[in-house]
mmCIF file of C-alpha atoms in Angstrom:
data_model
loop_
_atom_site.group_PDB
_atom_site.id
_atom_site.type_symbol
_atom_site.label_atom_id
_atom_site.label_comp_id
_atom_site.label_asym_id
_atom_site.label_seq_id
_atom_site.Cartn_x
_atom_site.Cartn_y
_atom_site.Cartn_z
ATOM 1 C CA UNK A 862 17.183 1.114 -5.428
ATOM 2 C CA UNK A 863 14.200 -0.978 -6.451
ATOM 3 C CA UNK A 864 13.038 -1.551 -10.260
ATOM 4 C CA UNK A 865 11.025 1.165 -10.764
ATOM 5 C CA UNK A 866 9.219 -0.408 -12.908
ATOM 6 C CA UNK A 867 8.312 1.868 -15.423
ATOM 7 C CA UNK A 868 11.401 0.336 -18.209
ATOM 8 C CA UNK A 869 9.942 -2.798 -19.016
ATOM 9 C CA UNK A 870 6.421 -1.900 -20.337
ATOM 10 C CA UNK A 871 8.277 1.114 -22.220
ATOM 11 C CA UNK A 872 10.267 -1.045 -24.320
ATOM 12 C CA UNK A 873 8.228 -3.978 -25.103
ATOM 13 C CA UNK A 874 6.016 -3.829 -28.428
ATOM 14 C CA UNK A 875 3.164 -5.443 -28.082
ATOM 15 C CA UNK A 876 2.133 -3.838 -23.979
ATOM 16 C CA UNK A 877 -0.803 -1.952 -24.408
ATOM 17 C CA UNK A 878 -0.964 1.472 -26.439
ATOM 18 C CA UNK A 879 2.632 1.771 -26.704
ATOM 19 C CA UNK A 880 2.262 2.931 -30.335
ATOM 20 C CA UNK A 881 0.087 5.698 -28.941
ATOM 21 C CA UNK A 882 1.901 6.176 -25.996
ATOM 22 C CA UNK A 883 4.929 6.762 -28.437
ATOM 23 C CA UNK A 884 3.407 9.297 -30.002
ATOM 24 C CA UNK A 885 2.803 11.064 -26.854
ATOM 25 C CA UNK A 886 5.813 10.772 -25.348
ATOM 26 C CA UNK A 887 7.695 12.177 -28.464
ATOM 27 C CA UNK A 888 11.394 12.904 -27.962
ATOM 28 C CA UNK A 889 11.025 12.092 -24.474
ATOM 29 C CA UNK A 890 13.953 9.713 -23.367
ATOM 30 C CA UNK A 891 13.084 6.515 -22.274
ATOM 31 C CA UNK A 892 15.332 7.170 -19.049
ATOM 32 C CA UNK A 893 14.336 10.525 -18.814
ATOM 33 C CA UNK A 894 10.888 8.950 -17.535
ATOM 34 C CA UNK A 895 12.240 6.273 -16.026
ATOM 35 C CA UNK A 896 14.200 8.496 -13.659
ATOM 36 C CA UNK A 897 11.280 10.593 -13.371
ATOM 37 C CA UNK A 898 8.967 7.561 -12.046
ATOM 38 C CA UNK A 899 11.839 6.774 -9.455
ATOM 39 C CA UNK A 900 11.771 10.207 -7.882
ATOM 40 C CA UNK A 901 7.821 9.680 -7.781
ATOM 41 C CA UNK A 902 8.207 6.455 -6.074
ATOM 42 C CA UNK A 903 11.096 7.836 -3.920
ATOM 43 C CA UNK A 904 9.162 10.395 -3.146
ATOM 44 C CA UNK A 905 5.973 8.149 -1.794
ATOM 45 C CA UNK A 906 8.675 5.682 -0.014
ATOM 46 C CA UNK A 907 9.931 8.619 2.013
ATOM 47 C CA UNK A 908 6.300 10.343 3.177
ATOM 48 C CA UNK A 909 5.175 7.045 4.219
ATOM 49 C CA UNK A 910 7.992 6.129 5.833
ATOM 50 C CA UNK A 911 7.575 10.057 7.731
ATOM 51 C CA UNK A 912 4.081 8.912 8.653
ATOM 52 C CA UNK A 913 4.336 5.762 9.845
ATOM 53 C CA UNK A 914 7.180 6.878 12.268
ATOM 54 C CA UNK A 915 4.619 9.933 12.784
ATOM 55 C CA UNK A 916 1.363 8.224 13.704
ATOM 56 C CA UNK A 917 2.189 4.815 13.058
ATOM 57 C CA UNK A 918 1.879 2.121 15.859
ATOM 58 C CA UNK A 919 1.447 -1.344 16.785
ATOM 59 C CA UNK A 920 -1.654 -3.741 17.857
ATOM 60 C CA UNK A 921 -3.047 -7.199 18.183
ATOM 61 C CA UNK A 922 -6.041 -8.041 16.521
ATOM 62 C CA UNK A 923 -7.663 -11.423 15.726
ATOM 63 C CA UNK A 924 -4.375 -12.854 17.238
ATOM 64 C CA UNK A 925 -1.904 -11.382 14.888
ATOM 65 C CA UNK A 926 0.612 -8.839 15.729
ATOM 66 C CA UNK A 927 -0.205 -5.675 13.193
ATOM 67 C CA UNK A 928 0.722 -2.515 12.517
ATOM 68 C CA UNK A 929 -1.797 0.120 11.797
ATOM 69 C CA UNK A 930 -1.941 3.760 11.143
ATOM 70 C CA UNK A 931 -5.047 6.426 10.316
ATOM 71 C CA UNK A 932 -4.344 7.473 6.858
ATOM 72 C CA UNK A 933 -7.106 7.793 4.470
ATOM 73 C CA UNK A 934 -4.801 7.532 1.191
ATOM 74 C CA UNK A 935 -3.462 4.261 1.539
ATOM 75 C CA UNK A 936 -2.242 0.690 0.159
ATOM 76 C CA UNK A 937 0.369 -2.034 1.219
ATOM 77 C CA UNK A 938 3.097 -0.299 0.486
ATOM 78 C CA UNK A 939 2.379 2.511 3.260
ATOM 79 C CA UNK A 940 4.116 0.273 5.461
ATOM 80 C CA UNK A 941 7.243 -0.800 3.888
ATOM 81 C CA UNK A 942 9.505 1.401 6.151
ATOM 82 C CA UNK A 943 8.723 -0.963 9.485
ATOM 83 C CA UNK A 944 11.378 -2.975 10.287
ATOM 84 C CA UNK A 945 9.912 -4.644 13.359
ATOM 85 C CA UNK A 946 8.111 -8.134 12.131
ATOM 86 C CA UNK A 947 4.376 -8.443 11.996
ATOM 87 C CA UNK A 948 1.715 -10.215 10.549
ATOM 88 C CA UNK A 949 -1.089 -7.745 9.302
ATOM 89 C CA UNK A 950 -1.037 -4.424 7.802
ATOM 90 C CA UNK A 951 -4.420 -1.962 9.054
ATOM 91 C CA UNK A 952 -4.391 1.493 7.354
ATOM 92 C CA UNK A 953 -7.921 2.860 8.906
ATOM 93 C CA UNK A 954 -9.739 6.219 8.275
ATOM 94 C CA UNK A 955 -12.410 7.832 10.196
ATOM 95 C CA UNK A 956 -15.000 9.973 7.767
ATOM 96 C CA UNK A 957 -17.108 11.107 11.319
ATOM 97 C CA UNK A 958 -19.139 8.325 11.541
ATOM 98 C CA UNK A 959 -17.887 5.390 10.884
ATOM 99 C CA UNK A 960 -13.884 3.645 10.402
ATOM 100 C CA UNK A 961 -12.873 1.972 7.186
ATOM 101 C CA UNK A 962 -10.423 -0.446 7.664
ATOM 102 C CA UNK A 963 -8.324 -2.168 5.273
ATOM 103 C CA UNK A 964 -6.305 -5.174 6.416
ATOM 104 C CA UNK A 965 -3.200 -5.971 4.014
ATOM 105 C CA UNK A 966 -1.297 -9.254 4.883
ATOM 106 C CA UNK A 967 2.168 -8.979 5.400
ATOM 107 C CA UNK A 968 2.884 -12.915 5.367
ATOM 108 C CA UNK A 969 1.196 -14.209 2.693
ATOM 109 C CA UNK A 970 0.057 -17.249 4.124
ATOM 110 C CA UNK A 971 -2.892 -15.608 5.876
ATOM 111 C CA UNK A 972 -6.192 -15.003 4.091
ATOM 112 C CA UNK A 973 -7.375 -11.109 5.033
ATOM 113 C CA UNK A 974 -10.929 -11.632 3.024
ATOM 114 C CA UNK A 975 -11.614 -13.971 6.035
ATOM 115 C CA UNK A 976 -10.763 -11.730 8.687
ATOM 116 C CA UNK A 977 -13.113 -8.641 7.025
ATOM 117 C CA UNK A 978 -16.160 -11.098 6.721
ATOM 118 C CA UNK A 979 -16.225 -11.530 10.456
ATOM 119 C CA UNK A 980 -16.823 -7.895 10.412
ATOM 120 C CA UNK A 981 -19.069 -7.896 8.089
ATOM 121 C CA UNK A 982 -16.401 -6.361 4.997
ATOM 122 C CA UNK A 983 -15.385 -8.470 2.015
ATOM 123 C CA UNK A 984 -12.129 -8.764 -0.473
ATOM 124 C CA UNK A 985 -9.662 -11.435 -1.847
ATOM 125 C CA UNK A 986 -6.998 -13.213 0.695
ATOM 126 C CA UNK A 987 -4.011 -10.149 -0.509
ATOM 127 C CA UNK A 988 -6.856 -6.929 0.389
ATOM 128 C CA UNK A 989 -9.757 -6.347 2.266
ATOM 129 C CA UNK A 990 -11.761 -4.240 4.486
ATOM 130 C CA UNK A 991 -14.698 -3.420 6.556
ATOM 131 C CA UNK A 992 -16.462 -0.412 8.285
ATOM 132 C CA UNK A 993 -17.044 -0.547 12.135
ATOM 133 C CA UNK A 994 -18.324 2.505 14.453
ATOM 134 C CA UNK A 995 -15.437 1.524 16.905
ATOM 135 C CA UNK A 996 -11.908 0.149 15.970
ATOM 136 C CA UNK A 997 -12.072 -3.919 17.299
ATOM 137 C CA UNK A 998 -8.518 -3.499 18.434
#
């Protein structure tokens, strides 16, 4: 199982609003909530793994093998259930009148923000987007 990540900023001093967050937490264990943020993340890992395998499917666009999916409620990690090997990540929603695409990369190497500004979107080179009235793929 992956670090859940929650353990680290728990125990260090000077992360911000641990004092308070102390206080809140109370007699909480710090594994109690540790285990608690794994199930959440567990959790997450296995509905997007259901939906990609669901809905999810494969495409070229701007010369780059991707894998895409409709899903309004997502982020990089949607995809981390696809074995196959691919270069782009496009989670895409339709709101009934236009798409909104995100493109994530999956090999680091390739700058997304330039992709979206061909399509008139923005972001950095690790997330970005753009709306279209038809999917360019």
């Amino acid at each position: 199982m992956k670090d859940s990540g929650f353990r680290l900023p728990l125990q260090t001093e000077d992360f911000p609003g641990n004092r308070s967050h102390r206080s809140l937490l109370g007699a909480l264990k710090l594994s109690t909530l540790e285990e608690q943020g794994r199930l959440v993340l567990d959790y997450r890992d296995a509905y997007n793994s259901k939906l990609w395998r669901s809905f999810g499917y494969f495409t070229k666009f701007e010369g780059y093998k991707c894998t895409a999916l409709n899903s309004g409620a997502a982020n990089s990690s949607l995809f981390d259930s696809v074995d196959e090997e691919y270069d782009l990540m496009l989670p895409h929603v339709w709101d009934g009148k236009k798409w909104s695409v995100s493109i994530y990369p999956h090999n680091s190497n390739i700058n997304v923000s330039e992709i979206a500004k061909k399509y008139g979107g923005g972001g950095h080179p690790g997330a970005a987007g753009f709306t279209c009235k038809e999917l360019p793929w």
